[in-house]
Amino acid sequence: MSIKTDLDNSASDISALSGYISEPHLNAWHSESLSADTLLLNLPDACIDEFDKALARTGDVEIPDTSNREHFKHCVEFSEQLLQRLDSNALGAVIVDRIPSERYHELDNRRVCGMFSSFVGPLMAQNFAGLTLYDVKNTNPKNPEKVRKSITNHAQPYHTDGGWHRVPAKYVGLYCVRNAQSGGGSKITSMLSAYKAMVESHPEHLKTLLVSSPWDMQGEHAKDEPGFLMNPMFESYDNQFVSRYYDSYVRNGYRVKGEELPANLDAALNTMKTVISEQPDIRFEMSGGQFQYLNNWTVLHAREAFADTEQTPEEKTRHVIRVWNN
Ligand SMILES: [Fe+2]
């Protein structure tokens, strides 16, 4: 299958895309009872027992094999509930509460994270080298403005993950090994709700966003390939709505391509940012052992800045492991 046929490419058809937006999803996001509590999903102890037995059985492998589902009956059952909550008809966001992260050393936390996410779907590589468990951690870079935000303690604005991919990950998981002692809160909001608001109030700007733009690939490409890939902000795939959004990745994409950002795209991006900032959202602070999972095609996420510095002891620094599933 060629890359082009992977997506339906019905980019210019605003109403066709609107047909993929589910009313139950919109109702959930505009409900008066919307709160962080609605995201919680209790992880049964039986699932933790299955992880512990796998750790004892499988030794030092990076991610223990979960293909023998007889060993993971409770995890399989739990993942069905989880996937229902992540469906495009549902809110599309869950906080799994919780894995006893304090009981595991660093490598076992990675292994449990890898096992848990394998029940959501196949793990997707997050960089050109094929990494599937990505550490979101402040590395105290010298020029934090010039590197990706995931390795700084800076805030991250609303975005979807991996938007430069032709088919971005459908699900994004963030396993909180430890949160920061101060800051590092999470925010989520509906991309489908923002799309609907654009249809109703800013159709001309929306049309602009449906035209493919160069996406900065964050250096995740072969040396002889261009550092951008042309993608629209919204399209359909497999009869589902796919969104990709990261304001600065599109602006930087033009820089990488060596072209000026068109004035109409600048205005459309600014309008989209305003629409997103004005709609209902959920703010929460993850605690150690919680696993945030999102539908990356329907829900946006953001992170607040946190206070870790070079002086913060390693065992107290914020550490989140990110996974992508397709
Ligand atoms: Fe992200």
PDB file of C-alpha atoms in Angstrom, residues 77-219:
ATOM      1  CA  GLU A  77     -10.853  -7.537  30.063  1.00  0.00           C
ATOM      2  CA  PHE A  78      -9.654  -4.203  31.452  1.00  0.00           C
ATOM      3  CA  SER A  79      -8.305  -3.063  28.083  1.00  0.00           C
ATOM      4  CA  GLU A  80     -11.762  -3.594  26.541  1.00  0.00           C
ATOM      5  CA  GLN A  81     -13.217  -1.107  29.044  1.00  0.00           C
ATOM      6  CA  LEU A  82     -10.336   1.262  28.410  1.00  0.00           C
ATOM      7  CA  LEU A  83     -10.783   1.160  24.634  1.00  0.00           C
ATOM      8  CA  GLN A  84     -14.500   1.873  24.982  1.00  0.00           C
ATOM      9  CA  ARG A  85     -13.671   5.034  26.928  1.00  0.00           C
ATOM     10  CA  LEU A  86     -11.140   6.035  24.237  1.00  0.00           C
ATOM     11  CA  ASP A  87     -13.507   5.438  21.337  1.00  0.00           C
ATOM     12  CA  SER A  88     -14.286   8.381  19.065  1.00  0.00           C
ATOM     13  CA  ASN A  89     -17.906   8.166  20.307  1.00  0.00           C
ATOM     14  CA  ALA A  90     -16.783   8.628  23.911  1.00  0.00           C
ATOM     15  CA  LEU A  91     -14.875  11.335  25.777  1.00  0.00           C
ATOM     16  CA  GLY A  92     -11.617   9.872  24.432  1.00  0.00           C
ATOM     17  CA  ALA A  93      -9.591  10.236  27.629  1.00  0.00           C
ATOM     18  CA  VAL A  94      -8.899   8.115  30.703  1.00  0.00           C
ATOM     19  CA  ILE A  95      -6.736   8.223  33.807  1.00  0.00           C
ATOM     20  CA  VAL A  96      -5.987   4.654  34.825  1.00  0.00           C
ATOM     21  CA  ASP A  97      -5.695   4.600  38.600  1.00  0.00           C
ATOM     22  CA  ARG A  98      -3.193   3.092  39.322  1.00  0.00           C
ATOM     23  CA  ILE A  99      -0.061   1.003  38.892  1.00  0.00           C
ATOM     24  CA  PRO A 100       1.956   0.762  42.151  1.00  0.00           C
ATOM     25  CA  SER A 101       4.957   2.529  40.586  1.00  0.00           C
ATOM     26  CA  GLU A 102       6.667   2.959  43.981  1.00  0.00           C
ATOM     27  CA  ARG A 103       6.979  -0.835  44.260  1.00  0.00           C
ATOM     28  CA  TYR A 104       9.023  -1.134  41.060  1.00  0.00           C
ATOM     29  CA  HIS A 105      12.541  -0.068  40.252  1.00  0.00           C
ATOM     30  CA  GLU A 106      13.050   2.019  37.133  1.00  0.00           C
ATOM     31  CA  LEU A 107      13.389  -0.856  34.657  1.00  0.00           C
ATOM     32  CA  ASP A 108      10.362  -2.703  36.004  1.00  0.00           C
ATOM     33  CA  ASN A 109       8.315   0.480  35.715  1.00  0.00           C
ATOM     34  CA  ARG A 110       9.282   0.529  32.023  1.00  0.00           C
ATOM     35  CA  ARG A 111       8.368  -3.124  31.658  1.00  0.00           C
ATOM     36  CA  VAL A 112       4.977  -2.670  33.293  1.00  0.00           C
ATOM     37  CA  CYS A 113       4.357   0.417  31.166  1.00  0.00           C
ATOM     38  CA  GLY A 114       5.250  -1.577  28.022  1.00  0.00           C
ATOM     39  CA  MET A 115       3.062  -4.523  29.018  1.00  0.00           C
ATOM     40  CA  PHE A 116       0.105  -2.325  29.944  1.00  0.00           C
ATOM     41  CA  SER A 117       0.200  -0.394  26.682  1.00  0.00           C
ATOM     42  CA  SER A 118       0.493  -3.582  24.596  1.00  0.00           C
ATOM     43  CA  PHE A 119      -3.160  -4.259  25.433  1.00  0.00           C
ATOM     44  CA  VAL A 120      -4.231  -0.965  23.850  1.00  0.00           C
ATOM     45  CA  GLY A 121      -2.674  -1.809  20.478  1.00  0.00           C
ATOM     46  CA  PRO A 122       0.645  -2.366  18.700  1.00  0.00           C
ATOM     47  CA  LEU A 123       3.329  -0.005  20.006  1.00  0.00           C
ATOM     48  CA  MET A 124       4.456   2.576  17.459  1.00  0.00           C
ATOM     49  CA  ALA A 125       8.046   3.805  17.124  1.00  0.00           C
ATOM     50  CA  GLN A 126       8.407   7.390  18.384  1.00  0.00           C
ATOM     51  CA  ASN A 127      11.665   8.270  16.753  1.00  0.00           C
ATOM     52  CA  PHE A 128      13.704   7.322  13.710  1.00  0.00           C
ATOM     53  CA  ALA A 129      15.692   4.824  15.788  1.00  0.00           C
ATOM     54  CA  GLY A 130      12.511   2.904  16.646  1.00  0.00           C
ATOM     55  CA  LEU A 131      12.121   3.808  20.335  1.00  0.00           C
ATOM     56  CA  THR A 132       8.728   2.714  21.711  1.00  0.00           C
ATOM     57  CA  LEU A 133       9.029   3.800  25.385  1.00  0.00           C
ATOM     58  CA  TYR A 134       9.907   7.512  25.314  1.00  0.00           C
ATOM     59  CA  ASP A 135      11.073   9.299  28.468  1.00  0.00           C
ATOM     60  CA  VAL A 136       9.379  12.656  29.003  1.00  0.00           C
ATOM     61  CA  LYS A 137      11.846  14.185  31.399  1.00  0.00           C
ATOM     62  CA  ASN A 138      13.657  17.480  31.919  1.00  0.00           C
ATOM     63  CA  THR A 139      17.227  17.001  30.700  1.00  0.00           C
ATOM     64  CA  ASN A 140      18.162  20.616  31.585  1.00  0.00           C
ATOM     65  CA  PRO A 141      19.151  21.468  28.005  1.00  0.00           C
ATOM     66  CA  LYS A 142      21.322  24.570  27.509  1.00  0.00           C
ATOM     67  CA  ASN A 143      18.865  26.081  25.015  1.00  0.00           C
ATOM     68  CA  PRO A 144      15.421  24.845  26.076  1.00  0.00           C
ATOM     69  CA  GLU A 145      13.725  27.077  23.478  1.00  0.00           C
ATOM     70  CA  LYS A 146      15.497  25.224  20.677  1.00  0.00           C
ATOM     71  CA  VAL A 147      14.704  21.611  21.617  1.00  0.00           C
ATOM     72  CA  ARG A 148      11.459  19.678  21.840  1.00  0.00           C
ATOM     73  CA  LYS A 149       9.474  20.574  24.922  1.00  0.00           C
ATOM     74  CA  SER A 150       9.265  16.959  26.119  1.00  0.00           C
ATOM     75  CA  ILE A 151      12.877  17.105  27.342  1.00  0.00           C
ATOM     76  CA  THR A 152      12.482  20.464  29.132  1.00  0.00           C
ATOM     77  CA  ASN A 153      10.509  21.676  32.147  1.00  0.00           C
ATOM     78  CA  HIS A 154       8.641  24.189  29.987  1.00  0.00           C
ATOM     79  CA  ALA A 155       4.896  24.240  29.390  1.00  0.00           C
ATOM     80  CA  GLN A 156       3.601  22.488  26.292  1.00  0.00           C
ATOM     81  CA  PRO A 157       0.649  24.150  24.534  1.00  0.00           C
ATOM     82  CA  TYR A 158      -2.318  22.139  23.281  1.00  0.00           C
ATOM     83  CA  HIS A 159      -1.290  19.641  20.634  1.00  0.00           C
ATOM     84  CA  THR A 160      -1.670  16.149  19.283  1.00  0.00           C
ATOM     85  CA  ASP A 161       1.382  13.884  19.215  1.00  0.00           C
ATOM     86  CA  GLY A 162       3.434  12.948  16.148  1.00  0.00           C
ATOM     87  CA  GLY A 163       1.430  15.049  13.701  1.00  0.00           C
ATOM     88  CA  TRP A 164       4.161  14.835  11.078  1.00  0.00           C
ATOM     89  CA  HIS A 165       3.375  11.142  10.515  1.00  0.00           C
ATOM     90  CA  ARG A 166       1.061  10.312   7.637  1.00  0.00           C
ATOM     91  CA  VAL A 167      -0.978   8.272  10.121  1.00  0.00           C
ATOM     92  CA  PRO A 168      -0.316   9.680  13.606  1.00  0.00           C
ATOM     93  CA  ALA A 169      -0.707   7.361  16.597  1.00  0.00           C
ATOM     94  CA  LYS A 170      -4.379   6.832  17.395  1.00  0.00           C
ATOM     95  CA  TYR A 171      -3.690   6.511  21.114  1.00  0.00           C
ATOM     96  CA  VAL A 172      -1.193   8.312  23.332  1.00  0.00           C
ATOM     97  CA  GLY A 173      -0.371   6.967  26.777  1.00  0.00           C
ATOM     98  CA  LEU A 174       1.513   8.861  29.486  1.00  0.00           C
ATOM     99  CA  TYR A 175       2.599   6.709  32.399  1.00  0.00           C
ATOM    100  CA  CYS A 176       3.479   8.914  35.358  1.00  0.00           C
ATOM    101  CA  VAL A 177       6.298   7.265  37.282  1.00  0.00           C
ATOM    102  CA  ARG A 178       6.628  10.493  39.336  1.00  0.00           C
ATOM    103  CA  ASN A 179       5.145  13.928  38.930  1.00  0.00           C
ATOM    104  CA  ALA A 180       7.095  17.074  39.748  1.00  0.00           C
ATOM    105  CA  GLN A 181       7.049  18.405  43.282  1.00  0.00           C
ATOM    106  CA  SER A 182       5.647  21.623  41.889  1.00  0.00           C
ATOM    107  CA  GLY A 183       3.856  22.148  38.554  1.00  0.00           C
ATOM    108  CA  GLY A 184       3.516  19.700  35.676  1.00  0.00           C
ATOM    109  CA  GLY A 185      -0.298  19.743  35.587  1.00  0.00           C
ATOM    110  CA  SER A 186      -2.106  18.278  32.572  1.00  0.00           C
ATOM    111  CA  LYS A 187      -4.904  19.734  30.455  1.00  0.00           C
ATOM    112  CA  ILE A 188      -7.045  18.117  27.792  1.00  0.00           C
ATOM    113  CA  THR A 189      -9.780  19.363  25.468  1.00  0.00           C
ATOM    114  CA  SER A 190     -11.738  18.100  22.475  1.00  0.00           C
ATOM    115  CA  MET A 191     -10.347  18.613  18.979  1.00  0.00           C
ATOM    116  CA  LEU A 192     -13.686  17.583  17.485  1.00  0.00           C
ATOM    117  CA  SER A 193     -15.423  20.324  19.433  1.00  0.00           C
ATOM    118  CA  ALA A 194     -12.882  22.839  18.122  1.00  0.00           C
ATOM    119  CA  TYR A 195     -13.438  21.585  14.555  1.00  0.00           C
ATOM    120  CA  LYS A 196     -17.205  22.037  14.941  1.00  0.00           C
ATOM    121  CA  ALA A 197     -16.714  25.580  16.241  1.00  0.00           C
ATOM    122  CA  MET A 198     -14.512  26.337  13.227  1.00  0.00           C
ATOM    123  CA  VAL A 199     -17.193  24.962  10.857  1.00  0.00           C
ATOM    124  CA  GLU A 200     -19.813  27.189  12.461  1.00  0.00           C
ATOM    125  CA  SER A 201     -17.843  30.386  12.982  1.00  0.00           C
ATOM    126  CA  HIS A 202     -14.695  30.370  10.835  1.00  0.00           C
ATOM    127  CA  PRO A 203     -15.237  28.208   7.720  1.00  0.00           C
ATOM    128  CA  GLU A 204     -12.756  30.190   5.611  1.00  0.00           C
ATOM    129  CA  HIS A 205      -9.959  29.650   8.152  1.00  0.00           C
ATOM    130  CA  LEU A 206     -10.925  25.994   8.400  1.00  0.00           C
ATOM    131  CA  LYS A 207     -10.589  25.600   4.629  1.00  0.00           C
ATOM    132  CA  THR A 208      -7.041  26.927   4.912  1.00  0.00           C
ATOM    133  CA  LEU A 209      -6.215  24.358   7.598  1.00  0.00           C
ATOM    134  CA  LEU A 210      -7.460  21.531   5.379  1.00  0.00           C
ATOM    135  CA  VAL A 211      -4.772  22.262   2.814  1.00  0.00           C
ATOM    136  CA  SER A 212      -1.556  20.300   3.445  1.00  0.00           C
ATOM    137  CA  SER A 213       1.253  22.213   5.139  1.00  0.00           C
ATOM    138  CA  PRO A 214       4.867  21.225   5.816  1.00  0.00           C
ATOM    139  CA  TRP A 215       5.178  19.630   9.259  1.00  0.00           C
ATOM    140  CA  ASP A 216       8.496  19.843  11.044  1.00  0.00           C
ATOM    141  CA  MET A 217       9.571  16.208  11.556  1.00  0.00           C
ATOM    142  CA  GLN A 218      11.647  17.088  14.649  1.00  0.00           C
ATOM    143  CA  GLY A 219      14.728  15.532  13.025  1.00  0.00           C
TER     144      GLY A 219
END
